């Protein structure tokens, strides 16, 4: 056992050996959980991040011995169920991540455990449905159907039925669906000359994402307008499926591979043709930048897409550094409370969205860098809704404290969650509008 406390080296991650039979060996997974949980028990730095670690520590403290050996094997899985793979323990707290000899990668251990549960058939139908974002989006955005779905999502009676049947909490504000899908209505302009910069390719391909395509197509149109204003030729990726993040979080790694096989041929071709690939949902960019490269470390196409993938504001700020971004903003934004989503923080880009906001004259940015607690489908579920709101309370207070004109997050779902938390907590002192950063920059440009 090493006596070394923490690491001075930059964290690194090992490939996910998800095709090995040992990966799904429940006894070996439980042994690894006990090894890492015991390290966590002796450290406890992560106790304030989410409810996963308090759950673990309560199980230990209330057990027969006050140590990990007093926790029964079935109770280990209670910890797994509380983890929503935000990655913040790995990125911001744990001193024992690789290359430290203890090799603690808590999120990927939880991913492995979720994969075991999925392969054993212990995943609920509700969870499979909620993570089938393409299938649900295609159905829910059909004309006429979309009106029924949106009405049902706002009906107290329908929501009680939904909670009883599906386990979707009746009080969770859900995103609306749009029949005007982004991919069907997008009008990208590719007529501008390509101007490559030192840091950025001069042409862009938009990966729509399920959320932008089916729920908020306006975000995609805002991005296209910003690119056109800056004379960046743009196209929309001609064929795409879900990035795979919802299925990854479910532990359904075989479906992640199937989605990868749909997306990668097209995206890799675009990457090799010199396109920057932009996706307006941080979880989607993270999937291509981190998770797929760790699942398929020897795949050259995955590597090409990883290198070509940009967060929109990462790309725009780098264009500014290249001297190729227009700063002819027409409208100040006033007070903006901006939340940095976990899956954006994990990408180690710095606060590029905040940097972009600060280019707009007469704009004051209150930046909140803390998990809001929604995380994709986790905060929608009946059994986790109250915990998601509890995790988010410090964020709700900090976002409302400056009496902002806008509440904004790169994660549109987190933005909605924060707005709900501010309203439910009686924290609103004005008429702050929830607005995505892309929309605010489009407004600031006067477009």
Coordinates of C-alpha atoms in Angstrom, one line a residue:
X1 CA 0.0 0.0 0.0
X2 CA 1.4 3.3 -1.0
X3 CA 1.8 6.2 1.5
X4 CA 1.8 8.8 -1.2
X5 CA -0.9 11.4 -0.8
X6 CA -2.4 12.6 -4.0
X7 CA -0.8 13.3 -7.4
X8 CA 1.1 16.2 -8.9
X9 CA 0.8 14.8 -12.4
X10 CA -2.0 15.7 -14.8
X11 CA -4.9 13.2 -14.5
X12 CA -5.1 10.6 -17.2
X13 CA -7.7 8.0 -18.1
X14 CA -7.4 4.4 -19.1
X15 CA -9.3 2.9 -22.0
X16 CA -12.6 1.2 -21.0
X17 CA -12.1 -2.5 -21.5
X18 CA -15.8 -3.1 -22.1
X19 CA -15.4 -6.0 -24.4
X20 CA -13.6 -8.2 -21.9
X21 CA -15.6 -10.9 -20.2
X22 CA -14.1 -9.7 -16.9
X23 CA -15.7 -6.3 -17.3
X24 CA -19.1 -8.0 -16.7
X25 CA -18.1 -10.4 -14.0
X26 CA -20.2 -9.3 -11.0
X27 CA -17.9 -10.7 -8.3
X28 CA -14.9 -8.8 -9.8
X29 CA -17.0 -5.6 -10.1
X30 CA -18.0 -5.9 -6.5
X31 CA -14.4 -6.5 -5.5
X32 CA -13.3 -3.4 -7.3
X33 CA -16.2 -1.4 -5.7
X34 CA -15.0 -2.5 -2.3
X35 CA -11.5 -1.5 -3.1
X36 CA -12.4 2.0 -4.3
X37 CA -15.2 2.5 -1.8
X38 CA -12.7 1.9 1.0
X39 CA -10.4 4.5 -0.4
X40 CA -13.3 7.0 -0.7
X41 CA -14.3 6.1 2.9
X42 CA -10.8 7.1 4.1
X43 CA -10.9 10.4 2.1
X44 CA -14.4 11.8 1.9
X45 CA -13.5 14.8 -0.1
X46 CA -16.4 14.2 -2.4
X47 CA -19.1 14.3 0.2
X48 CA -20.6 17.6 -1.0
X49 CA -20.7 16.8 -4.7
X50 CA -23.9 14.7 -5.1
X51 CA -25.9 12.1 -3.1
X52 CA -23.8 9.2 -4.3
X53 CA -21.1 9.7 -1.7
X54 CA -23.4 10.5 1.3
X55 CA -25.2 7.3 0.4
X56 CA -21.9 5.4 0.6
X57 CA -20.7 7.0 3.8
X58 CA -24.1 6.5 5.5
X59 CA -24.1 2.8 4.6
X60 CA -20.6 2.5 6.1
X61 CA -21.3 4.6 9.2
X62 CA -24.6 2.9 10.0
X63 CA -23.3 -0.6 9.3
X64 CA -22.3 -3.2 11.8
X65 CA -18.6 -2.3 12.0
X66 CA -18.5 1.4 10.9
X67 CA -16.2 0.2 8.1
X68 CA -16.8 -1.0 4.6
X69 CA -16.8 -4.7 5.7
X70 CA -20.1 -3.9 7.5
X71 CA -21.9 -3.1 4.3
X72 CA -23.7 -6.0 2.7
X73 CA -23.1 -6.8 -1.0
X74 CA -26.7 -5.8 -2.2
X75 CA -26.3 -2.4 -0.6
X76 CA -23.2 -1.6 -2.8
X77 CA -25.6 -1.2 -5.7
X78 CA -27.5 1.6 -3.9
X79 CA -24.4 3.7 -4.5
X80 CA -24.4 2.8 -8.2
X81 CA -28.0 3.9 -8.6
X82 CA -27.3 7.3 -7.2
X83 CA -24.4 8.1 -9.6
X84 CA -25.4 9.9 -12.8
X85 CA -21.8 10.0 -14.2
X86 CA -21.3 13.8 -14.1
X87 CA -17.5 13.1 -13.7
X88 CA -17.0 15.9 -11.2
X89 CA -15.4 13.6 -8.5
X90 CA -12.8 12.6 -11.0
X91 CA -12.2 16.0 -12.4
X92 CA -12.3 18.3 -9.3
X93 CA -11.9 16.4 -6.1
X94 CA -10.2 13.0 -6.2
X95 CA -6.4 13.0 -5.5
X96 CA -6.1 9.4 -6.4
X97 CA -7.0 9.4 -10.0
X98 CA -4.5 7.8 -12.4
X99 CA -1.5 8.0 -12.7
X100 CA -1.7 7.7 -8.9
X101 CA -1.0 4.0 -8.0
X102 CA -4.4 3.7 -6.4
X103 CA -6.0 4.2 -9.9
X104 CA -9.3 5.6 -8.7
X105 CA -11.8 6.3 -11.6
X106 CA -15.1 6.3 -9.7
X107 CA -17.3 7.3 -12.7
X108 CA -16.0 4.6 -14.9
X109 CA -16.4 2.0 -12.1
X110 CA -20.0 3.1 -11.8
X111 CA -20.3 2.8 -15.6
X112 CA -19.0 -0.7 -15.4
X113 CA -21.5 -1.6 -12.6
X114 CA -24.4 -0.1 -14.6
X115 CA -23.3 -2.2 -17.6
X116 CA -23.4 -5.3 -15.4
X117 CA -26.9 -4.4 -14.3
X118 CA -28.0 -3.8 -17.8
X119 CA -26.6 -7.1 -19.1
X120 CA -28.4 -8.9 -16.2
X121 CA -31.7 -7.5 -17.4
X122 CA -32.2 -5.4 -14.2
X123 CA -32.8 -2.1 -16.1
X124 CA -36.4 -0.7 -16.0
X125 CA -38.5 -0.2 -19.1
X126 CA -38.9 3.4 -18.1
X127 CA -35.1 3.9 -18.2
X128 CA -34.8 2.3 -21.6
X129 CA -37.6 4.5 -22.9
X130 CA -36.2 7.7 -21.5
X131 CA -32.8 7.1 -23.1
X132 CA -34.2 6.3 -26.5
X133 CA -34.0 9.9 -27.4
X134 CA -34.2 9.4 -31.2
X135 CA -37.1 7.0 -31.1
X136 CA -39.1 9.1 -28.7
X137 CA -38.2 12.4 -30.5
X138 CA -39.3 11.1 -33.9
X139 CA -42.7 10.0 -32.5
X140 CA -43.3 12.9 -30.2
X141 CA -42.5 15.5 -32.9
X142 CA -45.0 14.2 -35.5
X143 CA -47.6 16.9 -36.2
X144 CA -50.8 16.5 -34.2
X145 CA -48.9 14.0 -31.9
X146 CA -46.7 16.8 -30.8
X147 CA -49.7 18.9 -29.6
X148 CA -51.0 15.9 -27.6
X149 CA -47.6 15.2 -26.0
X150 CA -47.0 18.8 -25.1
X151 CA -50.5 19.2 -23.6
X152 CA -50.1 16.0 -21.6
X153 CA -46.7 17.1 -20.2
X154 CA -48.5 20.2 -18.8
X155 CA -51.6 18.4 -17.5
X156 CA -51.7 17.7 -13.8
X157 CA -53.9 14.7 -14.4
X158 CA -51.8 13.3 -17.2
X159 CA -48.6 13.8 -15.2
X160 CA -50.0 11.9 -12.2
X161 CA -50.8 9.0 -14.6
X162 CA -47.3 9.3 -16.1
X163 CA -45.7 9.2 -12.6
X164 CA -47.7 6.1 -11.7
X165 CA -47.1 4.2 -14.9
X166 CA -43.6 5.4 -16.0
X167 CA -42.1 6.8 -12.8
X168 CA -41.6 10.3 -14.3
X169 CA -42.1 12.7 -11.5
X170 CA -45.3 14.7 -11.8
X171 CA -43.6 18.0 -10.8
X172 CA -40.6 17.9 -13.2
X173 CA -41.0 20.6 -15.9
X174 CA -40.4 18.7 -19.1
X175 CA -39.1 20.2 -22.4
X176 CA -41.6 20.6 -25.2
X177 CA -41.3 18.9 -28.5
X178 CA -41.3 20.7 -31.9
X179 CA -42.8 19.5 -35.1
X180 CA -40.5 21.9 -36.9
X181 CA -37.4 19.7 -36.6
X182 CA -34.1 21.4 -36.9
X183 CA -32.7 19.0 -39.5
X184 CA -35.8 19.5 -41.8
X185 CA -35.8 23.3 -41.6
X186 CA -32.1 24.2 -41.3
X187 CA -30.7 26.6 -43.9
X188 CA -27.0 26.5 -43.5
X189 CA -25.0 28.9 -45.7
X190 CA -21.9 27.3 -47.2
X191 CA -21.2 30.0 -49.7
X192 CA -18.5 31.9 -47.8
X193 CA -14.8 31.5 -48.5
X194 CA -13.0 29.2 -46.2
X195 CA -10.7 31.1 -43.8
X196 CA -8.7 28.7 -41.7
X197 CA -7.2 30.1 -38.6
X198 CA -4.2 29.0 -36.5
X199 CA -6.6 27.4 -34.0
X200 CA -9.7 26.7 -36.0
X201 CA -10.8 25.1 -39.3
X202 CA -12.5 27.7 -41.5
X203 CA -15.6 25.6 -42.2
X204 CA -18.2 23.9 -39.9
X205 CA -20.4 20.9 -39.9
X206 CA -23.3 21.0 -37.4
X207 CA -24.1 17.8 -35.5
X208 CA -27.7 18.5 -34.6
X209 CA -28.1 16.4 -31.4
X210 CA -31.5 14.8 -30.5
X211 CA -32.4 17.7 -28.2
X212 CA -31.8 20.4 -30.7
X213 CA -33.5 18.5 -33.5
X214 CA -36.7 17.5 -31.6
X215 CA -37.0 19.9 -28.6
X216 CA -35.4 23.3 -29.3
X217 CA -34.6 23.6 -33.0
X218 CA -34.1 27.4 -32.4
X219 CA -30.7 26.7 -30.8
X220 CA -29.5 25.2 -34.0
X221 CA -30.9 28.1 -36.1
X222 CA -29.2 30.5 -33.6
X223 CA -25.8 28.8 -34.2
X224 CA -26.2 28.9 -37.9
X225 CA -27.0 32.6 -37.8
X226 CA -24.0 33.3 -35.7
X227 CA -21.8 31.4 -38.0
X228 CA -23.2 33.1 -41.1
X229 CA -22.7 36.5 -39.4
X230 CA -19.1 35.6 -39.0
X231 CA -18.9 34.4 -42.6
X232 CA -18.1 30.8 -41.7
X233 CA -19.3 28.4 -44.3
X234 CA -21.5 25.8 -42.6
X235 CA -23.4 22.6 -43.4
X236 CA -25.6 20.2 -41.4
X237 CA -24.2 16.7 -41.0
X238 CA -26.2 14.7 -43.6
X239 CA -26.9 11.7 -41.5
X240 CA -26.8 11.3 -37.7
X241 CA -28.2 9.3 -34.8
X242 CA -28.1 9.9 -31.1
X243 CA -24.5 10.5 -29.8
X244 CA -24.9 7.6 -27.4
X245 CA -24.5 9.4 -24.1
X246 CA -28.0 8.5 -22.7
X247 CA -27.3 4.8 -23.5
X248 CA -23.8 5.1 -22.0
X249 CA -25.3 6.4 -18.7
X250 CA -27.7 3.4 -18.8
X251 CA -24.9 0.9 -19.2
X252 CA -26.2 -0.2 -22.6
X253 CA -22.8 -0.3 -24.3
X254 CA -23.8 -2.5 -27.2
X255 CA -26.2 0.2 -28.3
X256 CA -23.5 2.8 -27.9
X257 CA -21.5 0.8 -30.4
X258 CA -24.4 0.6 -32.8
X259 CA -24.9 4.4 -32.6
X260 CA -21.2 4.9 -33.1
X261 CA -21.3 2.8 -36.2
X262 CA -24.0 5.0 -37.6
X263 CA -22.4 8.3 -36.8
X264 CA -18.7 7.7 -37.3
X265 CA -18.5 7.1 -41.1
X266 CA -20.1 10.4 -41.9
X267 CA -18.4 12.4 -39.1
X268 CA -14.9 11.0 -39.9
X269 CA -15.2 11.9 -43.5
X270 CA -16.1 15.4 -42.6
X271 CA -13.2 15.6 -40.1
X272 CA -10.8 14.4 -42.8
X273 CA -12.2 17.0 -45.2
X274 CA -11.2 19.7 -42.8
X275 CA -14.5 20.6 -41.1
X276 CA -14.8 21.6 -37.5
X277 CA -17.8 19.6 -36.1
X278 CA -19.9 21.6 -33.6
X279 CA -22.7 20.2 -31.3
X280 CA -24.7 22.5 -29.1
X281 CA -25.2 20.0 -26.3
X282 CA -22.1 19.5 -24.0
X283 CA -22.9 15.9 -23.3
X284 CA -22.7 15.2 -27.0
X285 CA -19.4 16.9 -27.5
X286 CA -18.1 15.0 -24.4
X287 CA -19.2 11.7 -25.9
X288 CA -17.1 12.2 -29.0
X289 CA -14.2 13.9 -27.2
X290 CA -13.8 11.5 -24.3
X291 CA -16.1 8.4 -24.0
X292 CA -16.0 7.0 -27.5
X293 CA -12.2 7.4 -27.7
X294 CA -11.9 5.5 -24.4
X295 CA -14.2 2.8 -25.6
X296 CA -12.5 2.5 -29.0
X297 CA -8.9 3.6 -28.4
X298 CA -7.6 2.0 -31.6
X299 CA -10.2 3.4 -34.0
X300 CA -8.6 6.0 -36.3
X301 CA -12.0 7.4 -37.3
X302 CA -12.9 8.0 -33.6
X303 CA -9.6 9.8 -33.1
X304 CA -10.2 12.0 -36.2
X305 CA -13.7 13.0 -34.9
X306 CA -12.3 13.6 -31.5
X307 CA -9.8 16.1 -32.9
X308 CA -12.4 17.8 -35.1
X309 CA -15.2 18.1 -32.4
X310 CA -15.7 21.6 -30.8
X311 CA -18.1 23.0 -28.3
X312 CA -19.6 26.0 -30.1
X313 CA -18.2 28.6 -27.8
X314 CA -14.8 26.9 -27.8
X315 CA -14.8 27.3 -31.5
X316 CA -16.0 31.0 -31.4
X317 CA -13.5 32.1 -28.8
X318 CA -10.7 30.4 -30.8
X319 CA -11.9 32.2 -33.9
X320 CA -11.6 35.4 -31.9
X321 CA -8.0 34.5 -31.0
X322 CA -7.4 33.9 -34.7
X323 CA -8.7 37.4 -35.4
X324 CA -11.6 36.0 -37.4
X325 CA -14.6 36.7 -35.1
X326 CA -16.7 39.8 -35.5
X327 CA -17.4 41.7 -32.3
X328 CA -19.9 44.2 -33.7
X329 CA -22.5 43.5 -31.0
X330 CA -25.5 45.7 -31.2
X331 CA -27.3 44.9 -27.9
X332 CA -26.0 44.7 -24.4
X333 CA -27.2 41.7 -22.4
X334 CA -27.3 43.3 -18.9
X335 CA -27.0 40.9 -16.0
X336 CA -26.5 37.3 -17.1
X337 CA -26.4 34.4 -14.6
X338 CA -24.4 31.7 -16.4
X339 CA -24.2 28.1 -15.2
X340 CA -21.3 25.9 -16.4
X341 CA -22.6 22.4 -16.9
X342 CA -20.6 19.4 -15.6
X343 CA -20.2 17.8 -19.0
X344 CA -18.7 21.0 -20.3
X345 CA -16.3 21.4 -17.3
X346 CA -15.1 17.9 -17.9
X347 CA -13.8 18.9 -21.3
X348 CA -11.2 21.1 -19.7
X349 CA -11.8 24.0 -22.1
X350 CA -11.9 26.8 -19.6
X351 CA -14.9 29.1 -19.4
X352 CA -15.2 29.8 -23.1
X353 CA -18.9 30.8 -22.9
X354 CA -18.2 33.3 -20.2
X355 CA -15.4 34.7 -22.3
X356 CA -17.8 35.2 -25.2
X357 CA -20.3 36.9 -23.0
X358 CA -17.6 39.3 -21.8
X359 CA -17.0 40.4 -25.4
X360 CA -20.5 42.0 -25.4
X361 CA -20.4 45.6 -24.1
X362 CA -22.5 46.4 -21.0
X363 CA -22.9 42.8 -20.0
X364 CA -22.2 41.5 -16.5
X365 CA -21.7 37.8 -16.0
X366 CA -22.3 35.9 -12.8
X367 CA -20.7 32.5 -13.4
X368 CA -21.8 29.5 -11.3
X369 CA -19.5 26.5 -11.6
X370 CA -21.3 23.8 -9.7
X371 CA -23.5 20.7 -10.5
X372 CA -27.2 21.6 -10.8
X373 CA -28.2 18.0 -10.2
X374 CA -30.5 17.3 -13.2
X375 CA -28.2 15.3 -15.4
X376 CA -30.1 14.1 -18.4
X377 CA -32.9 11.6 -17.4
X378 CA -31.8 11.2 -13.7
X379 CA -33.6 14.2 -12.3
X380 CA -36.8 13.4 -14.3
X381 CA -37.3 10.1 -12.3
X382 CA -39.8 9.9 -9.5
X383 CA -37.3 8.4 -7.0
X384 CA -34.6 11.0 -7.7
X385 CA -36.5 14.3 -8.3
X386 CA -36.3 15.5 -4.8
X387 CA -32.6 14.7 -4.6
X388 CA -32.0 16.5 -7.9
X389 CA -33.6 19.6 -6.5
X390 CA -31.7 19.3 -3.3
X391 CA -28.4 19.1 -5.1
X392 CA -29.3 22.1 -7.2
X393 CA -30.3 24.5 -4.3
X394 CA -27.0 26.2 -4.0
X395 CA -27.0 26.7 -7.7
X396 CA -30.5 28.1 -7.7
X397 CA -29.5 30.6 -4.9
X398 CA -26.3 31.7 -6.6
X399 CA -28.0 32.1 -10.0
X400 CA -30.8 34.2 -8.5
X401 CA -28.6 36.3 -6.2
X402 CA -27.7 39.0 -8.7
X403 CA -31.3 39.5 -9.9
X404 CA -30.3 38.7 -13.5
X405 CA -32.0 39.6 -16.7
X406 CA -31.1 36.2 -18.1
X407 CA -30.6 32.7 -16.6
X408 CA -28.4 30.7 -19.0
X409 CA -26.6 27.4 -19.3
X410 CA -24.9 25.6 -22.2
X411 CA -27.0 22.6 -21.1
X412 CA -30.6 23.5 -22.0
X413 CA -32.0 20.9 -19.6
X414 CA -30.0 22.3 -16.7
X415 CA -31.2 25.8 -17.6
X416 CA -34.8 24.6 -17.4
X417 CA -34.0 22.8 -14.1
X418 CA -32.4 25.9 -12.6
X419 CA -35.4 28.1 -13.7
X420 CA -37.8 25.7 -12.0
X421 CA -35.6 25.6 -8.9
X422 CA -35.5 29.4 -8.7
X423 CA -39.3 29.6 -9.1
X424 CA -40.1 26.7 -6.7
X425 CA -37.8 28.1 -4.1
X426 CA -39.3 31.6 -4.2
X427 CA -35.9 33.0 -5.2
X428 CA -37.0 35.0 -8.2
X429 CA -36.8 38.8 -7.6
X430 CA -37.5 39.9 -11.1
X431 CA -38.5 38.5 -14.5
X432 CA -35.3 36.7 -15.4
X433 CA -35.7 35.0 -18.8
X434 CA -34.2 31.5 -19.4
X435 CA -32.2 31.8 -22.5
X436 CA -29.4 29.6 -24.0
X437 CA -26.0 31.2 -24.5
X438 CA -26.3 30.8 -28.3
X439 CA -29.6 32.7 -28.3
X440 CA -28.1 35.5 -26.2
X441 CA -25.1 35.9 -28.5
X442 CA -27.5 35.9 -31.5
X443 CA -29.5 38.6 -29.8
X444 CA -26.4 40.6 -28.9
X445 CA -25.3 40.5 -32.6
X446 CA -28.8 42.0 -33.4
X447 CA -29.7 39.1 -35.6

